[in-house]
Amino acid sequence: MTIKSYTPSLSELIVSSPASVLPRNVTTKVILSVVAELSVVGRSPNPEAWAAPLNETAVARIAVPRQILDSGVIAIGRHLDPGSVVAIGQGLVGGGVGAFEVTFGSPGALEAIAALHDRFGAEGRLAVGAGTVLSVEDAEGAVAAGATFLVMPVTDPVVVGWAAAHGIAAIPGALTPSEALVGWRAGAAAIKLFPASVAGPTWIRELHGPFPEIPVIPTGGITVDSAPQLILA
């Protein structure tokens, strides 16, 4: 793991991990000045869990976007200028990051999602998602703008169910096994461990004891030092 400058004008995080850690041998570059943080994809003990099985209520579970699985990283951007997001997206794609989550809660979020979708949606190299989705209304606006996955800081089965019914991957936040199970049964594509800095890799390993089928995406407070252990968990 190293941190260095990529160009004189951009500070980027360079994360290099062997194929035994990430889904593939990947070098990830994330522009630190505009990307707030990262989510990393953990390795489920049951690989078939990523293949979108049905749950007990027969809700069609939407698979985690392949771009997330291929790169193993989701870049998270907050308070972004819609006029600059395409350049950021190009930097992410060039560095091997396959997914960009634009969070709600700031002006211009929908416009930023739309700009990213217009530039990258057709070619499929960058999955564009919405974060901090707290209601069905948020979800509807994000999907209308072009989001292909929805991320939540909490477990709301109503929002998760809406997403699954509309063919959109939902990743609700959870910090307890009960929350994780509620989100999974509602049709989540994966569960976001949030905040990961509080729970850590032990939480993931313990969850996979009774729930090996639930994929976990740790988020919140992830650093260059903590990422490898979270991925391996």
Tab-separated table of C-alpha atoms in Angstrom:
chain	number	residue	atom	x	y	z
A	1	MET	CA	0.000	0.000	0.000
A	2	THR	CA	1.429	3.388	-0.962
A	3	ILE	CA	0.272	6.993	-1.142
A	4	LYS	CA	1.757	9.260	-3.754
A	5	SER	CA	0.922	12.002	-6.242
A	6	TYR	CA	-0.473	11.030	-9.622
A	7	THR	CA	-0.204	14.438	-11.287
A	8	PRO	CA	1.025	17.814	-9.975
A	9	SER	CA	-2.596	18.929	-9.609
A	10	LEU	CA	-4.241	15.833	-8.121
A	11	SER	CA	-3.509	13.911	-4.959
A	12	GLU	CA	-4.559	10.295	-5.381
A	13	LEU	CA	-4.630	7.230	-3.248
A	14	ILE	CA	-2.903	4.276	-4.846
A	15	VAL	CA	-4.031	0.974	-3.445
A	16	SER	CA	-2.304	-2.134	-4.824
A	17	SER	CA	-3.404	-5.532	-3.573
A	18	PRO	CA	-2.669	-9.066	-4.796
A	19	ALA	CA	-5.364	-11.123	-6.454
A	20	SER	CA	-5.718	-13.154	-3.250
A	21	VAL	CA	-7.106	-10.052	-1.523
A	22	LEU	CA	-9.105	-8.264	-4.208
A	23	PRO	CA	-11.323	-9.927	-6.835
A	24	ARG	CA	-8.547	-9.250	-9.343
A	25	ASN	CA	-5.088	-7.710	-9.293
A	26	VAL	CA	-6.135	-4.091	-9.227
A	27	THR	CA	-4.478	-0.732	-8.816
A	28	THR	CA	-7.054	1.737	-7.568
A	29	LYS	CA	-6.621	5.512	-7.817
A	30	VAL	CA	-9.026	7.709	-5.910
A	31	ILE	CA	-8.821	11.484	-6.064
A	32	LEU	CA	-8.570	12.423	-2.413
A	33	SER	CA	-9.499	16.069	-2.887
A	34	VAL	CA	-12.993	15.207	-4.125
A	35	VAL	CA	-13.736	11.624	-3.122
A	36	ALA	CA	-14.761	11.492	0.507
A	37	GLU	CA	-14.085	7.843	1.287
A	38	LEU	CA	-14.206	4.267	0.054
A	39	SER	CA	-16.308	1.180	0.449
A	40	VAL	CA	-14.525	-2.124	-0.056
A	41	VAL	CA	-16.047	-5.443	-1.037
A	42	GLY	CA	-15.551	-8.245	1.465
A	43	ARG	CA	-15.270	-11.859	0.456
A	44	SER	CA	-18.399	-13.829	1.361
A	45	PRO	CA	-17.730	-17.426	2.487
A	46	ASN	CA	-20.452	-18.363	0.017
A	47	PRO	CA	-19.505	-16.902	-3.406
A	48	GLU	CA	-22.923	-17.810	-4.800
A	49	ALA	CA	-24.417	-15.176	-2.499
A	50	TRP	CA	-23.242	-12.512	-4.943
A	51	ALA	CA	-25.303	-14.146	-7.709
A	52	ALA	CA	-28.675	-12.729	-6.613
A	53	PRO	CA	-30.616	-15.686	-5.153
A	54	LEU	CA	-34.266	-15.358	-4.143
A	55	ASN	CA	-35.136	-14.791	-0.511
A	56	GLU	CA	-37.873	-16.237	1.665
A	57	THR	CA	-40.495	-13.765	0.459
A	58	ALA	CA	-39.791	-14.533	-3.218
A	59	VAL	CA	-38.656	-10.967	-3.921
A	60	ALA	CA	-36.260	-11.016	-6.867
A	61	ARG	CA	-32.871	-10.086	-5.449
A	62	ILE	CA	-30.878	-7.827	-7.787
A	63	ALA	CA	-27.211	-8.729	-8.148
A	64	VAL	CA	-24.433	-6.429	-6.998
A	65	PRO	CA	-23.311	-4.520	-10.137
A	66	ARG	CA	-20.448	-6.338	-11.838
A	67	GLN	CA	-18.330	-3.157	-11.836
A	68	ILE	CA	-18.304	-3.244	-8.021
A	69	LEU	CA	-17.265	-6.890	-7.972
A	70	ASP	CA	-14.616	-6.431	-10.657
A	71	SER	CA	-12.790	-3.570	-8.935
A	72	GLY	CA	-13.667	-4.359	-5.328
A	73	VAL	CA	-14.047	-0.660	-4.526
A	74	ILE	CA	-16.802	1.957	-4.440
A	75	ALA	CA	-15.628	5.577	-4.474
A	76	ILE	CA	-17.909	7.885	-2.455
A	77	GLY	CA	-18.284	11.554	-3.353
A	78	ARG	CA	-20.006	14.253	-1.307
A	79	HIS	CA	-20.815	17.892	-2.083
A	80	LEU	CA	-19.607	17.569	-5.658
A	81	ASP	CA	-19.858	20.213	-8.350
A	82	PRO	CA	-21.951	18.632	-11.145
A	83	GLY	CA	-19.672	20.365	-13.634
A	84	SER	CA	-16.609	18.480	-12.388
A	85	VAL	CA	-17.938	14.976	-11.797
A	86	VAL	CA	-17.265	13.703	-15.319
A	87	ALA	CA	-13.567	14.490	-14.955
A	88	ILE	CA	-13.583	12.741	-11.579
A	89	GLY	CA	-15.311	9.749	-13.121
A	90	GLN	CA	-12.711	9.566	-15.865
A	91	GLY	CA	-9.966	9.560	-13.236
A	92	LEU	CA	-11.655	6.751	-11.351
A	93	VAL	CA	-12.124	4.635	-14.463
A	94	GLY	CA	-8.523	5.228	-15.448
A	95	GLY	CA	-7.412	4.040	-12.019
A	96	GLY	CA	-9.477	0.859	-12.031
A	97	VAL	CA	-12.384	1.964	-9.833
A	98	GLY	CA	-15.629	0.631	-11.259
A	99	ALA	CA	-18.259	2.309	-9.081
A	100	PHE	CA	-18.972	5.858	-7.959
A	101	GLU	CA	-21.523	6.634	-5.248
A	102	VAL	CA	-22.792	10.222	-5.136
A	103	THR	CA	-24.416	10.979	-1.801
A	104	PHE	CA	-27.644	12.865	-1.258
A	105	GLY	CA	-27.841	15.696	1.234
A	106	SER	CA	-26.139	18.356	-0.846
A	107	PRO	CA	-27.292	20.559	-3.725
A	108	GLY	CA	-26.550	19.166	-7.141
A	109	ALA	CA	-26.515	15.461	-6.233
A	110	LEU	CA	-29.133	14.508	-8.820
A	111	GLU	CA	-27.467	16.656	-11.455
A	112	ALA	CA	-24.126	14.987	-10.695
A	113	ILE	CA	-25.656	11.514	-11.019
A	114	ALA	CA	-27.279	12.487	-14.310
A	115	ALA	CA	-24.010	13.873	-15.698
A	116	LEU	CA	-22.152	10.694	-14.769
A	117	HIS	CA	-24.886	8.523	-16.256
A	118	ASP	CA	-24.885	10.487	-19.497
A	119	ARG	CA	-21.114	10.085	-19.843
A	120	PHE	CA	-20.530	6.555	-18.565
A	121	GLY	CA	-23.896	4.790	-18.602
A	122	ALA	CA	-23.762	3.480	-22.149
A	123	GLU	CA	-20.214	2.140	-22.029
A	124	GLY	CA	-20.719	0.389	-18.699
A	125	ARG	CA	-17.239	0.945	-17.272
A	126	LEU	CA	-18.458	2.957	-14.276
A	127	ALA	CA	-21.527	2.030	-12.238
A	128	VAL	CA	-23.152	5.200	-10.910
A	129	GLY	CA	-25.040	4.998	-7.644
A	130	ALA	CA	-26.726	7.202	-5.065
A	131	GLY	CA	-25.814	7.252	-1.387
A	132	THR	CA	-27.600	8.406	1.776
A	133	VAL	CA	-30.898	7.294	0.240
A	134	LEU	CA	-33.443	7.670	3.054
A	135	SER	CA	-36.833	7.376	1.369
A	136	VAL	CA	-38.655	5.987	-1.627
A	137	GLU	CA	-38.808	9.543	-2.949
A	138	ASP	CA	-35.003	9.731	-2.796
A	139	ALA	CA	-34.775	6.386	-4.563
A	140	GLU	CA	-37.174	7.430	-7.314
A	141	GLY	CA	-35.235	10.627	-7.973
A	142	ALA	CA	-31.892	8.830	-8.029
A	143	VAL	CA	-33.062	6.134	-10.434
A	144	ALA	CA	-34.699	8.720	-12.690
A	145	ALA	CA	-31.348	10.533	-12.829
A	146	GLY	CA	-29.552	7.344	-13.838
A	147	ALA	CA	-28.409	5.612	-10.625
A	148	THR	CA	-28.007	1.847	-10.983
A	149	PHE	CA	-27.494	1.080	-7.299
A	150	LEU	CA	-28.732	2.660	-4.066
A	151	VAL	CA	-26.815	2.835	-0.786
A	152	MET	CA	-28.369	3.648	2.599
A	153	PRO	CA	-26.843	4.394	6.010
A	154	VAL	CA	-29.726	2.506	7.671
A	155	THR	CA	-31.900	-0.549	7.087
A	156	ASP	CA	-35.245	0.502	5.639
A	157	PRO	CA	-37.079	-2.542	4.212
A	158	VAL	CA	-39.547	-0.290	2.393
A	159	VAL	CA	-36.798	1.381	0.361
A	160	VAL	CA	-34.983	-1.924	-0.162
A	161	GLY	CA	-38.165	-3.589	-1.352
A	162	TRP	CA	-38.934	-0.735	-3.722
A	163	ALA	CA	-35.467	-0.984	-5.242
A	164	ALA	CA	-35.660	-4.756	-5.686
A	165	ALA	CA	-39.090	-4.465	-7.294
A	166	HIS	CA	-37.709	-1.936	-9.777
A	167	GLY	CA	-34.603	-3.897	-10.726
A	168	ILE	CA	-32.140	-1.770	-8.750
A	169	ALA	CA	-29.450	-3.123	-6.441
A	170	ALA	CA	-29.989	-1.892	-2.873
A	171	ILE	CA	-27.223	-1.839	-0.251
A	172	PRO	CA	-28.702	-0.897	3.136
A	173	GLY	CA	-26.560	-0.017	6.141
A	174	ALA	CA	-26.479	-2.265	9.193
A	175	LEU	CA	-24.562	-2.484	12.452
A	176	THR	CA	-26.328	-5.465	14.031
A	177	PRO	CA	-27.153	-8.981	12.800
A	178	SER	CA	-30.856	-8.174	13.144
A	179	GLU	CA	-30.555	-5.175	10.832
A	180	ALA	CA	-28.510	-7.201	8.359
A	181	LEU	CA	-31.121	-9.961	8.250
A	182	VAL	CA	-34.011	-7.505	7.859
A	183	GLY	CA	-32.279	-5.842	4.912
A	184	TRP	CA	-31.357	-9.160	3.330
A	185	ARG	CA	-34.870	-10.557	3.594
A	186	ALA	CA	-36.255	-7.342	2.075
A	187	GLY	CA	-34.224	-8.018	-1.081
A	188	ALA	CA	-30.866	-6.282	-0.544
A	189	ALA	CA	-28.091	-7.075	-3.010
A	190	ALA	CA	-25.558	-6.812	-0.173
A	191	ILE	CA	-25.333	-5.307	3.292
A	192	LYS	CA	-23.274	-2.205	4.020
A	193	LEU	CA	-21.451	-2.527	7.332
A	194	PHE	CA	-21.664	1.013	8.682
A	195	PRO	CA	-19.695	2.434	10.310
A	196	ALA	CA	-16.997	-0.144	9.592
A	197	SER	CA	-14.500	1.764	11.740
A	198	VAL	CA	-16.570	0.839	14.812
A	199	ALA	CA	-17.272	-2.816	13.995
A	200	GLY	CA	-14.171	-3.947	12.109
A	201	PRO	CA	-13.281	-7.263	10.447
A	202	THR	CA	-14.270	-9.354	13.483
A	203	TRP	CA	-17.891	-8.266	13.023
A	204	ILE	CA	-17.873	-9.549	9.446
A	205	ARG	CA	-16.387	-12.909	10.385
A	206	GLU	CA	-18.862	-13.379	13.213
A	207	LEU	CA	-21.833	-12.410	11.024
A	208	HIS	CA	-20.819	-14.981	8.428
A	209	GLY	CA	-21.105	-17.707	11.066
A	210	PRO	CA	-24.924	-17.778	11.085
A	211	PHE	CA	-25.347	-15.849	7.810
A	212	PRO	CA	-22.725	-17.044	5.296
A	213	GLU	CA	-25.002	-16.091	2.408
A	214	ILE	CA	-25.022	-12.345	3.165
A	215	PRO	CA	-22.387	-10.332	1.241
A	216	VAL	CA	-20.946	-7.449	3.268
A	217	ILE	CA	-19.560	-4.144	1.967
A	218	PRO	CA	-17.724	-2.308	4.784
A	219	THR	CA	-18.041	1.488	4.697
A	220	GLY	CA	-17.091	4.366	6.963
A	221	GLY	CA	-13.668	5.304	8.261
A	222	ILE	CA	-11.794	2.887	5.988
A	223	THR	CA	-8.102	3.653	5.618
A	224	VAL	CA	-5.210	2.278	3.604
A	225	ASP	CA	-4.171	0.301	6.687
A	226	SER	CA	-7.610	-1.117	7.576
A	227	ALA	CA	-8.839	-2.000	4.057
A	228	PRO	CA	-6.926	-5.293	3.575
A	229	GLN	CA	-8.218	-6.876	6.792
A	230	LEU	CA	-11.795	-5.816	6.015
A	231	ILE	CA	-11.561	-7.334	2.539
A	232	LEU	CA	-10.124	-10.601	3.834
A	233	ALA	CA	-12.785	-10.886	6.537
